């Protein structure tokens, strides 16, 4: 891309000085890329307004529908008497495992103590992220049992893949968070792999990360590892780890889920509460009904964190997807979930809580045109909705079953574009460029003017992957498509990766904790 720009300067300016400046600028950009130096913030503070889809009347209808679901049908919490007792003491009606909530009760609990914004601290303080308000945090995809790449094909994920993907997220300036279960390392026993996963986030990155949520003990182990990494006192006073949990939609919380929510909350750590609704399966086929259901389910989980510990950091999550009613397969990048995100964003702001949405979602099996369309059409409404924490921002394939290496770096490049988009439109003296008009005048070009030369390196987003060279240049450079370019990109990134520093004493304590936990139990593979 840079070569084409510089050739254009030479061809059209007739200005040898501009040509020399262009070549120097190109070399400077190449040197910075070789050193991995790209300027990007630890998170985005958006300058683009939210899209307001619904009127106050429309929002009230959705709130009323959610209240009716909570009051008349209720929510079940299965196998967690402590959580049932918390709700009963808060004024809900509990019959067995079914809870019915007086209108407005859940909302009043949330709005009394839930933080509107909070900081999830990273090992490197410069990488800590502020979640909520006008802030946006991009997070890798989560939970895939398989991985794929051009050379290795589709296969079960291994610990090496898990660590590779952490390294790629660490190396990308456009991804703000290390994520959680980036892929499932199935070569490690089920009851022990959480220890290796959390350790890998700490060892191979210094960005914020997510812990385990599959059992209460694994959640507690995750918190203990974070306490070792950050220090006990610091971790007790600050959010240093979060757990991402799914509601057992429709209208059920498994007891393990609510126990995990309480485990993170009572430790003053974050929870991400996410209904998972496929319209027509775990919720109604009508978009408004699915939104009301998701709103009701998410509010109950958010409120539970406040019953466990008032002021605990928490994110109101949402995962709404359509499905093919002919095959039963989930679909992504469709118009109905896109519209739903816009409404959900308004509901979250009305409630006063940070919002999590999905990101670059696709049902495609490979990083092809379908994947690009569906991913873009999933990410953009999430951004316009005002989502603060965008999980599945990079790597997602095959409806979440696969984490794709090439897709990961392609998505990351797209996230860089979204950094520029969310900056909005600058209107300062430099942006208005009146000096350039004065210098150039009518009928001439701007290639070699002072304003262009002082701004051209930062004026436009410079994609690392897109090819905008001439056909002849592209052909002579191997005629590589986007997938092959992405393959070269991630392999080169891993070759040049250097781990962030970690105090050897802390590392030793982390490994000792892991050894003791592993030695205490036999391996379990299911």
Tab-separated table of N, CA and C in Angstrom, residues 363-422:
chain	number	residue	atom	x	y	z
A	363	UNK	N	-20.817	-17.612	10.572
A	363	UNK	CA	-21.043	-19.051	10.478
A	363	UNK	C	-20.126	-19.698	9.446
A	364	UNK	N	-19.347	-18.900	8.730
A	364	UNK	CA	-18.488	-19.436	7.684
A	364	UNK	C	-17.420	-20.349	8.269
A	365	UNK	N	-17.032	-21.340	7.500
A	365	UNK	CA	-16.041	-22.310	7.952
A	365	UNK	C	-14.620	-21.827	7.714
A	366	UNK	N	-14.464	-20.862	6.806
A	366	UNK	CA	-13.146	-20.316	6.473
A	366	UNK	C	-13.258	-18.803	6.389
A	367	UNK	N	-12.103	-18.156	6.357
A	367	UNK	CA	-12.085	-16.689	6.302
A	367	UNK	C	-12.275	-16.231	4.864
A	368	UNK	N	-13.531	-16.341	4.391
A	368	UNK	CA	-13.852	-16.013	3.012
A	368	UNK	C	-14.761	-14.787	2.961
A	369	UNK	N	-15.399	-14.566	1.805
A	369	UNK	CA	-16.279	-13.404	1.656
A	369	UNK	C	-17.456	-13.465	2.610
A	370	UNK	N	-18.003	-14.656	2.839
A	370	UNK	CA	-19.096	-14.782	3.805
A	370	UNK	C	-18.640	-14.358	5.190
A	371	UNK	N	-17.456	-14.814	5.582
A	371	UNK	CA	-16.927	-14.453	6.897
A	371	UNK	C	-16.734	-12.953	7.015
A	372	UNK	N	-16.216	-12.327	5.962
A	372	UNK	CA	-15.987	-10.887	6.000
A	372	UNK	C	-17.299	-10.128	6.136
A	373	UNK	N	-18.296	-10.503	5.327
A	373	UNK	CA	-19.590	-9.811	5.382
A	373	UNK	C	-20.243	-9.980	6.734
A	374	UNK	N	-20.330	-11.214	7.201
A	374	UNK	CA	-21.040	-11.470	8.458
A	374	UNK	C	-20.316	-10.829	9.639
A	375	UNK	N	-18.988	-10.889	9.627
A	375	UNK	CA	-18.225	-10.295	10.725
A	375	UNK	C	-18.407	-8.783	10.769
A	376	UNK	N	-18.323	-8.147	9.606
A	376	UNK	CA	-18.494	-6.691	9.557
A	376	UNK	C	-19.904	-6.293	9.976
A	377	UNK	N	-20.893	-7.068	9.526
A	377	UNK	CA	-22.281	-6.731	9.841
A	377	UNK	C	-22.683	-7.127	11.257
A	378	UNK	N	-21.829	-7.854	11.949
A	378	UNK	CA	-22.030	-8.099	13.388
A	378	UNK	C	-21.322	-7.044	14.228
A	379	UNK	N	-20.115	-6.671	13.802
A	379	UNK	CA	-19.322	-5.733	14.597
A	379	UNK	C	-19.893	-4.318	14.554
A	380	UNK	N	-20.285	-3.839	13.386
A	380	UNK	CA	-20.709	-2.451	13.273
A	380	UNK	C	-21.919	-2.114	14.152
A	381	UNK	N	-22.993	-2.917	14.165
A	381	UNK	CA	-24.095	-2.570	15.068
A	381	UNK	C	-23.699	-2.629	16.538
A	382	UNK	N	-22.752	-3.511	16.889
A	382	UNK	CA	-22.269	-3.531	18.273
A	382	UNK	C	-21.606	-2.203	18.615
A	383	UNK	N	-20.819	-1.661	17.686
A	383	UNK	CA	-20.175	-0.368	17.914
A	383	UNK	C	-21.204	0.748	17.995
A	384	UNK	N	-22.166	0.742	17.074
A	384	UNK	CA	-23.168	1.800	17.062
A	384	UNK	C	-24.105	1.705	18.269
A	385	UNK	N	-24.234	0.513	18.830
A	385	UNK	CA	-25.109	0.337	20.002
A	385	UNK	C	-24.524	0.974	21.257
A	386	UNK	N	-23.203	1.205	21.254
A	386	UNK	CA	-22.544	1.727	22.443
A	386	UNK	C	-21.930	0.652	23.312
A	387	UNK	N	-21.736	-0.557	22.771
A	387	UNK	CA	-21.127	-1.634	23.556
A	387	UNK	C	-19.757	-1.215	24.059
A	388	UNK	N	-19.475	-1.576	25.312
A	388	UNK	CA	-18.207	-1.210	25.952
A	388	UNK	C	-17.173	-2.324	25.907
A	389	UNK	N	-17.636	-3.560	25.925
A	389	UNK	CA	-16.750	-4.721	26.018
A	389	UNK	C	-17.193	-5.659	24.897
A	390	UNK	N	-16.392	-5.727	23.836
A	390	UNK	CA	-16.818	-6.474	22.654
A	390	UNK	C	-16.013	-7.766	22.581
A	391	UNK	N	-16.630	-8.828	23.083
A	391	UNK	CA	-16.027	-10.163	23.043
A	391	UNK	C	-16.169	-10.719	21.628
A	392	UNK	N	-15.363	-11.699	21.295
A	392	UNK	CA	-15.369	-12.315	19.960
A	392	UNK	C	-15.002	-11.300	18.876
A	393	UNK	N	-14.130	-10.349	19.216
A	393	UNK	CA	-13.735	-9.338	18.238
A	393	UNK	C	-12.819	-9.899	17.155
A	394	UNK	N	-12.100	-10.972	17.444
A	394	UNK	CA	-11.118	-11.479	16.483
A	394	UNK	C	-11.018	-12.995	16.556
A	395	UNK	N	-11.064	-13.646	15.390
A	395	UNK	CA	-10.756	-15.063	15.279
A	395	UNK	C	-11.925	-15.998	15.087
A	396	UNK	N	-13.137	-15.535	15.341
A	396	UNK	CA	-14.323	-16.397	15.367
A	396	UNK	C	-14.649	-16.949	13.976
A	397	UNK	N	-14.830	-18.267	13.892
A	397	UNK	CA	-15.286	-18.955	12.684
A	397	UNK	C	-16.295	-20.038	13.067
A	398	UNK	N	-17.072	-20.472	12.094
A	398	UNK	CA	-17.937	-21.646	12.217
A	398	UNK	C	-18.871	-21.552	13.429
A	399	UNK	N	-19.468	-20.385	13.609
A	399	UNK	CA	-20.404	-20.208	14.716
A	399	UNK	C	-19.764	-20.334	16.086
A	400	UNK	N	-18.460	-20.079	16.168
A	400	UNK	CA	-17.756	-20.144	17.443
A	400	UNK	C	-17.082	-21.462	17.713
A	401	UNK	N	-17.232	-22.444	16.831
A	401	UNK	CA	-16.573	-23.732	17.033
A	401	UNK	C	-15.081	-23.671	16.742
A	402	UNK	N	-14.668	-22.708	15.920
A	402	UNK	CA	-13.284	-22.659	15.446
A	402	UNK	C	-12.687	-21.274	15.688
A	403	UNK	N	-11.449	-21.270	16.162
A	403	UNK	CA	-10.639	-20.057	16.212
A	403	UNK	C	-9.648	-20.134	15.062
A	404	UNK	N	-9.771	-19.201	14.118
A	404	UNK	CA	-8.921	-19.230	12.949
A	404	UNK	C	-7.739	-18.288	13.089
A	405	UNK	N	-6.546	-18.796	12.854
A	405	UNK	CA	-5.345	-17.963	12.941
A	405	UNK	C	-5.402	-16.825	11.920
A	406	UNK	N	-5.679	-17.171	10.655
A	406	UNK	CA	-5.744	-16.124	9.637
A	406	UNK	C	-6.894	-15.163	9.923
A	407	UNK	N	-8.025	-15.691	10.315
A	407	UNK	CA	-9.173	-14.838	10.640
A	407	UNK	C	-8.817	-13.894	11.783
A	408	UNK	N	-8.020	-14.362	12.725
A	408	UNK	CA	-7.640	-13.548	13.882
A	408	UNK	C	-6.929	-12.277	13.440
A	409	UNK	N	-5.915	-12.414	12.577
A	409	UNK	CA	-5.166	-11.224	12.182
A	409	UNK	C	-5.944	-10.374	11.186
A	410	UNK	N	-6.808	-10.994	10.387
A	410	UNK	CA	-7.670	-10.217	9.501
A	410	UNK	C	-8.650	-9.373	10.310
A	411	UNK	N	-9.238	-9.975	11.336
A	411	UNK	CA	-10.148	-9.231	12.218
A	411	UNK	C	-9.408	-8.125	12.951
A	412	UNK	N	-8.197	-8.430	13.426
A	412	UNK	CA	-7.426	-7.416	14.154
A	412	UNK	C	-7.163	-6.198	13.277
A	413	UNK	N	-6.845	-6.433	12.004
A	413	UNK	CA	-6.632	-5.321	11.074
A	413	UNK	C	-7.914	-4.493	10.932
A	414	UNK	N	-9.044	-5.169	10.865
A	414	UNK	CA	-10.332	-4.467	10.779
A	414	UNK	C	-10.597	-3.665	12.053
A	415	UNK	N	-10.210	-4.203	13.207
A	415	UNK	CA	-10.380	-3.465	14.461
A	415	UNK	C	-9.556	-2.184	14.448
A	416	UNK	N	-8.393	-2.225	13.811
A	416	UNK	CA	-7.616	-0.999	13.672
A	416	UNK	C	-8.386	0.060	12.907
A	417	UNK	N	-9.085	-0.354	11.871
A	417	UNK	CA	-9.930	0.585	11.132
A	417	UNK	C	-11.013	1.174	12.026
A	418	UNK	N	-11.554	0.342	12.905
A	418	UNK	CA	-12.619	0.812	13.792
A	418	UNK	C	-12.086	1.808	14.823
A	419	UNK	N	-10.796	1.700	15.172
A	419	UNK	CA	-10.194	2.742	16.005
A	419	UNK	C	-10.326	4.106	15.331
A	420	UNK	N	-10.003	4.131	14.035
A	420	UNK	CA	-10.100	5.394	13.303
A	420	UNK	C	-11.554	5.846	13.177
A	421	UNK	N	-12.452	4.919	12.892
A	421	UNK	CA	-13.870	5.253	12.759
A	421	UNK	C	-14.422	5.879	14.033
A	422	UNK	N	-14.069	5.287	15.182
A	422	UNK	CA	-14.623	5.756	16.450
A	422	UNK	C	-14.011	7.070	16.922
